[in-house]
mmCIF file of C-alpha atoms in Angstrom:
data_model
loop_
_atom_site.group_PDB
_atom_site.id
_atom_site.type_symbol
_atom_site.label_atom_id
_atom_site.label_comp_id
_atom_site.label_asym_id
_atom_site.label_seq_id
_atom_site.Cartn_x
_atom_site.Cartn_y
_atom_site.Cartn_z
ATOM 1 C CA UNK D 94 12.261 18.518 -6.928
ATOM 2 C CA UNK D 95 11.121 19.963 -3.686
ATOM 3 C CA UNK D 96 6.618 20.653 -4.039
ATOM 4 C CA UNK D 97 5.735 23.695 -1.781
ATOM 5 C CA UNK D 98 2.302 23.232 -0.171
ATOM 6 C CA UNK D 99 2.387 26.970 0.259
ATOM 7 C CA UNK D 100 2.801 27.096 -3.808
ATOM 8 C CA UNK D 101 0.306 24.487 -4.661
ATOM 9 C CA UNK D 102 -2.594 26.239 -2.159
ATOM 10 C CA UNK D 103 -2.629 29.144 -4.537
ATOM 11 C CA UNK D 104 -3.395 27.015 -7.493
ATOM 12 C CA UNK D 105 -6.068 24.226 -6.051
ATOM 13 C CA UNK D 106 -7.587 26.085 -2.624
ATOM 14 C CA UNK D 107 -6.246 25.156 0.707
ATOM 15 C CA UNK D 108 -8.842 22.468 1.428
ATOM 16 C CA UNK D 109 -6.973 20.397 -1.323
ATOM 17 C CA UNK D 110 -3.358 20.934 0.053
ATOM 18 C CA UNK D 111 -3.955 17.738 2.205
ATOM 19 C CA UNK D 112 -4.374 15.615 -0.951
ATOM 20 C CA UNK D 113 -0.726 16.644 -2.493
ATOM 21 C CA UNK D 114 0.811 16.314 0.784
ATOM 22 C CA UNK D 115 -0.420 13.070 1.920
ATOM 23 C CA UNK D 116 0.246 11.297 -1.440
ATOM 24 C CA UNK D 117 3.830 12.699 -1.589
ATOM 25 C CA UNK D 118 4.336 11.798 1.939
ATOM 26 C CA UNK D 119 3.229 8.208 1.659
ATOM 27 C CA UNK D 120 5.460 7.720 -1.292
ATOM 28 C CA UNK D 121 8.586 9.256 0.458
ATOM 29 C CA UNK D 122 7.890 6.533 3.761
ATOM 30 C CA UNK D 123 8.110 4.058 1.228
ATOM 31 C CA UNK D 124 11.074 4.788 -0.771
ATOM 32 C CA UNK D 125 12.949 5.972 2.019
ATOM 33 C CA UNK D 126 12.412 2.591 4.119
ATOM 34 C CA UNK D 127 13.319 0.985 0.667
ATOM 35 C CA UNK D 128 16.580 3.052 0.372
ATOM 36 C CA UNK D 129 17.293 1.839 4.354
ATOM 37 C CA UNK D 130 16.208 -1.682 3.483
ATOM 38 C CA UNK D 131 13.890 -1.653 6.574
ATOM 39 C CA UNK D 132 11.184 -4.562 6.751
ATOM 40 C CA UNK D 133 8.668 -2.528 8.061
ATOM 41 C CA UNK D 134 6.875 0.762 8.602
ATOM 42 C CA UNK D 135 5.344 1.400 11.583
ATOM 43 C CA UNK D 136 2.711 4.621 12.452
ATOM 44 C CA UNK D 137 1.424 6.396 14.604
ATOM 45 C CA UNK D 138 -1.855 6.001 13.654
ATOM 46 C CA UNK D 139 -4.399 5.607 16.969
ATOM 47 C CA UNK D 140 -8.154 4.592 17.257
ATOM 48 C CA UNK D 141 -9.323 8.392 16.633
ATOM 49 C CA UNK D 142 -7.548 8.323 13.116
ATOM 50 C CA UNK D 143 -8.940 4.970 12.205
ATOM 51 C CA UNK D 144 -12.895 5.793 13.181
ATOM 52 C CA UNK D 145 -12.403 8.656 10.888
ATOM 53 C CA UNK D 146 -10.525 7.117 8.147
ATOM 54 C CA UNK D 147 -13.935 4.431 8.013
ATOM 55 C CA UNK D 148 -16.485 7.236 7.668
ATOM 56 C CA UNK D 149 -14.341 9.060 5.463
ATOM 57 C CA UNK D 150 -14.489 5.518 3.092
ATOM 58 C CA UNK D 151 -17.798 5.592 3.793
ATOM 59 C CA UNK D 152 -19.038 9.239 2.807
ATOM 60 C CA UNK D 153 -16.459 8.814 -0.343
ATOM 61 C CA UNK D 154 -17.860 5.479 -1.128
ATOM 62 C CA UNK D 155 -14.347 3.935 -1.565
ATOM 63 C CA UNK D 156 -14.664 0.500 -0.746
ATOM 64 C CA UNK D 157 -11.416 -0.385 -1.694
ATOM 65 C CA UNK D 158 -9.752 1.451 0.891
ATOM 66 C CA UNK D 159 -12.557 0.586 3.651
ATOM 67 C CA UNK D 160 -11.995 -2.710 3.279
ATOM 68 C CA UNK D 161 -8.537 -2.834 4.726
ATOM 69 C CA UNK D 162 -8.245 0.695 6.202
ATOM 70 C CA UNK D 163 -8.853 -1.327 9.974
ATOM 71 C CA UNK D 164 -6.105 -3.656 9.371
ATOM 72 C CA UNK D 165 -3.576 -3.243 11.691
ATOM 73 C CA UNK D 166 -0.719 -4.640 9.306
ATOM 74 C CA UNK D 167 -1.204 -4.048 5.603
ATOM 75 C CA UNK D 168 1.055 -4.847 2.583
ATOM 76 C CA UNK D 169 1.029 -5.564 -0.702
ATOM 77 C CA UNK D 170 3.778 -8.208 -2.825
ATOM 78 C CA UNK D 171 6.778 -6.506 -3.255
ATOM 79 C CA UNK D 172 6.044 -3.357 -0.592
ATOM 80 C CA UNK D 173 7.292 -3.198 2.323
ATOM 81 C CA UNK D 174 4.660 -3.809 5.034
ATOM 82 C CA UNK D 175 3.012 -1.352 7.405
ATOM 83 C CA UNK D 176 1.135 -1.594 10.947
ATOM 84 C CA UNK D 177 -0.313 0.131 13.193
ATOM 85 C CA UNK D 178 0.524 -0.721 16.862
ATOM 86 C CA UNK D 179 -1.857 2.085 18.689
ATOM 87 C CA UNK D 180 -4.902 1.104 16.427
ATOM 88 C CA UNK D 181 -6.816 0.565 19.734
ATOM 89 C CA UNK D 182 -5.066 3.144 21.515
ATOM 90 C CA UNK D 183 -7.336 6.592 21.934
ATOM 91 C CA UNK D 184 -5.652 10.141 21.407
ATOM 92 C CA UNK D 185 -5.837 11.321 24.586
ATOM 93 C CA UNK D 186 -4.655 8.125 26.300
ATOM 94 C CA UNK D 187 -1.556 8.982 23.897
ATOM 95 C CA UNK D 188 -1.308 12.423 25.012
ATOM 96 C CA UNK D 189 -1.877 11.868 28.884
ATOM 97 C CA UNK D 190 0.926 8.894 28.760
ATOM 98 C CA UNK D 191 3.604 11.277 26.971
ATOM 99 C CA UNK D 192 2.355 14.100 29.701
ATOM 100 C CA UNK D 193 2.696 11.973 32.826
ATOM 101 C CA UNK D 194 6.462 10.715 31.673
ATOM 102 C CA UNK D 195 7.429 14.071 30.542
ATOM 103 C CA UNK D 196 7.915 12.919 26.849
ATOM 104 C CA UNK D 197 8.339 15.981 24.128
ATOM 105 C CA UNK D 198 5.281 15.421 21.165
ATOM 106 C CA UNK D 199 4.335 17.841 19.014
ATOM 107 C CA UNK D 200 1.117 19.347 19.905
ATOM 108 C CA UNK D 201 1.016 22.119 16.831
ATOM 109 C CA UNK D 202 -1.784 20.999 14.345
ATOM 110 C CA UNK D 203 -0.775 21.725 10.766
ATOM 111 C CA UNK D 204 -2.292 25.349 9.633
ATOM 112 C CA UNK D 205 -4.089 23.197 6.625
ATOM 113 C CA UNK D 206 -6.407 21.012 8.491
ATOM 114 C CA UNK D 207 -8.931 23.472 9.171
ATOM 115 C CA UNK D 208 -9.907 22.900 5.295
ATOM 116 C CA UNK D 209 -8.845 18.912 5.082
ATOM 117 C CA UNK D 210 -12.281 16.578 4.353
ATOM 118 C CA UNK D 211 -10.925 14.777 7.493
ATOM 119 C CA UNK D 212 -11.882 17.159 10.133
ATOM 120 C CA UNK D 213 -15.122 17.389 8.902
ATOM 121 C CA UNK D 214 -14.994 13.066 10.194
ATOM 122 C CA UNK D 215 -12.860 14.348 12.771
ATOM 123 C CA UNK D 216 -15.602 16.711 14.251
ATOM 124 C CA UNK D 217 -18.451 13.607 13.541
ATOM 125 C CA UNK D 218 -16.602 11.253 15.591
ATOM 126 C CA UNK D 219 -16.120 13.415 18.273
ATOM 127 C CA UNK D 220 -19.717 14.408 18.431
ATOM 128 C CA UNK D 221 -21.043 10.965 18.334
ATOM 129 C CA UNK D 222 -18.260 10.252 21.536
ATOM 130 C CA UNK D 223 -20.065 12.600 23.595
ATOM 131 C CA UNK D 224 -23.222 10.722 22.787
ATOM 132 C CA UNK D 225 -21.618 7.707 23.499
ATOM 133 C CA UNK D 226 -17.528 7.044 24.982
ATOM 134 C CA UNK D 227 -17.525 3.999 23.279
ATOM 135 C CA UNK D 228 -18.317 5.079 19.745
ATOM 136 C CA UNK D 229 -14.493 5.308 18.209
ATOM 137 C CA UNK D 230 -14.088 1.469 18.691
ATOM 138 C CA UNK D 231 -17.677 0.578 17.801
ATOM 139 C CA UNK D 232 -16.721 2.251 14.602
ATOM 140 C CA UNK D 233 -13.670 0.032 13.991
ATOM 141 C CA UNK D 234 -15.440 -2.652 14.910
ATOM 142 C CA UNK D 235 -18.052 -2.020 12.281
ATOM 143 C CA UNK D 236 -14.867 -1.586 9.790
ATOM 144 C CA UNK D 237 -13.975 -4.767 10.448
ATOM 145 C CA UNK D 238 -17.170 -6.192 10.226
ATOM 146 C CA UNK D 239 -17.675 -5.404 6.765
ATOM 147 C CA UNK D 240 -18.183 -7.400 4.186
ATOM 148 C CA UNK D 241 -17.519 -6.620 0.412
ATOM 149 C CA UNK D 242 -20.165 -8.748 -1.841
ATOM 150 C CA UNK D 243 -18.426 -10.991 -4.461
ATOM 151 C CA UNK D 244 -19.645 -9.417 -7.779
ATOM 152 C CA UNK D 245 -18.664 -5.651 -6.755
ATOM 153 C CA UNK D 246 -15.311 -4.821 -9.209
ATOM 154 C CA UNK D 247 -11.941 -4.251 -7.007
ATOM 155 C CA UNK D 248 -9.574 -1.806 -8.389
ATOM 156 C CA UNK D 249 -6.802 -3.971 -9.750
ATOM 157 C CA UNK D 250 -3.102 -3.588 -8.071
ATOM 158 C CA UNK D 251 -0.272 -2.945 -11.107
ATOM 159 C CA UNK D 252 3.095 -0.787 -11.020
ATOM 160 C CA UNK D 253 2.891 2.575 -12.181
ATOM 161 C CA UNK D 254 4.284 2.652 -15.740
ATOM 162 C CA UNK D 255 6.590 6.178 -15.296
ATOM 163 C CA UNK D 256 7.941 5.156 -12.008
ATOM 164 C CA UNK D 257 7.418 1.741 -10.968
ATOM 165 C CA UNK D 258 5.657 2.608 -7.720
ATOM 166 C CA UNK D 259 2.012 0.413 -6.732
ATOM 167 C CA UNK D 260 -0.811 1.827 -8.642
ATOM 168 C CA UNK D 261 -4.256 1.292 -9.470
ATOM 169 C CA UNK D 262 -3.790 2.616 -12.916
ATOM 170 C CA UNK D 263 -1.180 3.303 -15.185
ATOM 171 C CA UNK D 264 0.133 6.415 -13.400
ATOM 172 C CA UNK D 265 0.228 6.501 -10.251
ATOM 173 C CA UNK D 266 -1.337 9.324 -8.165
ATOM 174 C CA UNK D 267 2.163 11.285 -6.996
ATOM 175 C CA UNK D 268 3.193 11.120 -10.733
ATOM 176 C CA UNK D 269 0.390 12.406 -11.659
ATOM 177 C CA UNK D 270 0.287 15.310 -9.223
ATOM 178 C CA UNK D 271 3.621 16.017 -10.606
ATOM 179 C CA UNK D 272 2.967 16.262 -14.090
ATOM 180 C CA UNK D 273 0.054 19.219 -12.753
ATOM 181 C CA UNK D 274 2.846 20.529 -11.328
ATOM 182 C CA UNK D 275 5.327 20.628 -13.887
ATOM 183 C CA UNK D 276 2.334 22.204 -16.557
ATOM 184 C CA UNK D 277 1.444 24.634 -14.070
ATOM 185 C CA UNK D 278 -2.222 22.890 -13.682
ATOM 186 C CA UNK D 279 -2.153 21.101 -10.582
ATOM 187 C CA UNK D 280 -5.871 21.427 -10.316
ATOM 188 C CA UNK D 281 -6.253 18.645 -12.933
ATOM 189 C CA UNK D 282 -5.013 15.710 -10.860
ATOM 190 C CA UNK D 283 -7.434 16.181 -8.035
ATOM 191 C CA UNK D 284 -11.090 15.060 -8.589
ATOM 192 C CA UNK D 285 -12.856 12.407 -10.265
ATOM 193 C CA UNK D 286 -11.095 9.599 -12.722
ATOM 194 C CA UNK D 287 -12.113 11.522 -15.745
ATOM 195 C CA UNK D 288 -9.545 14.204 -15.009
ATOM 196 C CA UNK D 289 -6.781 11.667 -14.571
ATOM 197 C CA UNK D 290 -7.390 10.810 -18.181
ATOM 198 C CA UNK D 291 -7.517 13.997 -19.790
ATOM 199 C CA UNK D 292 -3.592 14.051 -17.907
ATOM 200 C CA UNK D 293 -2.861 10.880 -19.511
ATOM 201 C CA UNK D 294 -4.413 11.303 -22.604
ATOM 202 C CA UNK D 295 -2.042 14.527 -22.740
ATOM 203 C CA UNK D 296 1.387 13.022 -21.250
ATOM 204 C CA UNK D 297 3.084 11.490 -23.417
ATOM 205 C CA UNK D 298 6.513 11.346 -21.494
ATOM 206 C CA UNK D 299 7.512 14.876 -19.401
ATOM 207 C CA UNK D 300 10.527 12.948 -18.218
ATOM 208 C CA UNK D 301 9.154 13.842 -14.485
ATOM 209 C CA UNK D 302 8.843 10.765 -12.602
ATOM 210 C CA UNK D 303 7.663 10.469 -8.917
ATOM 211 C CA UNK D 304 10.795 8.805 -7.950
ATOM 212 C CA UNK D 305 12.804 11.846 -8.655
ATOM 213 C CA UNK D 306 11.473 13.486 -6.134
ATOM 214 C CA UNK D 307 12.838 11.386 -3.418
#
């Protein structure tokens, strides 16, 4: 099955576009360095993304993901492992190294992320750098730094039960954005928890599976 972002913006508002495409994408890294038998997945990902992936844990309140979102290599049994080699790199140290040894990089930002939650971090982060230069690292530094007290309740790590992908429930997000999808209600697998269940308490086997999609 092939999930047009164009198709899905009509249905859930182009500020929530990001949400199907970065779950779908994620997935696809995964079982396509599966299907190559790869041992690891490396990123892109530099010091600007990081700073604004910790306030955007912070502002969402996810502790969960803000507690390893500053790692630079992350995995979890059975997954194939991912790092992130520019962590301390900054953008523009990025983009003036490709520009000074005449690499080609795509420069064309993606015509959703106007409307993604991130540039509203995005546009924080580059405000407080004005203030101060130093303010992307101090930020992953104060990642890092955090501490997650011993009685707060973790989100517990199973296999999704449709497709056998990692999950912190019984279906996992993409298979869940699929069966939206598939009923013509995508809207219902973005939000809150609540509106995860009324999918679940309504699916009792589509026959759609997240893996098919890859």
């Amino acid at each position: 099955a092939v999930v047009s972002t164009q198709s899905t913006g009509k249905e859930i508002g182009m500020k929530n576009n990001c949400t199907f495409c970065g779950v779908f994408r994620r997935q696809a890294l995964d079982r396509g360095a599966a299907l190559l038998k790869c041992d690891k997945i490396v990123t892109g990902h530099n010091a600007d993304d990081i700073a604004e992936t910790v306030i955007m844990n912070i502002l969402r309140g996810d502790i969960a993901r803000l507690g390893r979102c500053t790692a630079i290599s992350t995995g979890s049994e059975g997954m194939i492992s991912r790092c992130k080699p520019f962590k301390y790199t900054y953008e523009k140290e990025i983009v003036m190294y490709a520009h000074f040894k005449k690499l080609d990089y795509f420069t064309t930002e993606c015509i959703y992320s106007p409307n993604a939650y991130r540039g509203n971090a995005r546009t924080f982060i580059k405000d407080l750098e004005q203030i101060r230069p130093r303010a992307i690292l101090d930020v992953i530094k104060s990642g890092e730094d955090m501490s997650i007290k011993d009685d707060v309740k973790m989100p517990t790590q199973m296999t999704c039960t449709r497709c056998g992908y990692i999950s912190s429930s019984e279906l996992c997000k993409a298979c869940i954005m699929l069966d939206g999808l598939n009923r013509g209600k995508p809207q219902l697998s973005i939000g809150k928890a609540n509106k995860r269940k009324q999918i679940l308490k309504a699916t009792a086997d589509t026959g759609s599976t997240a893996a098919e999609m890859f």
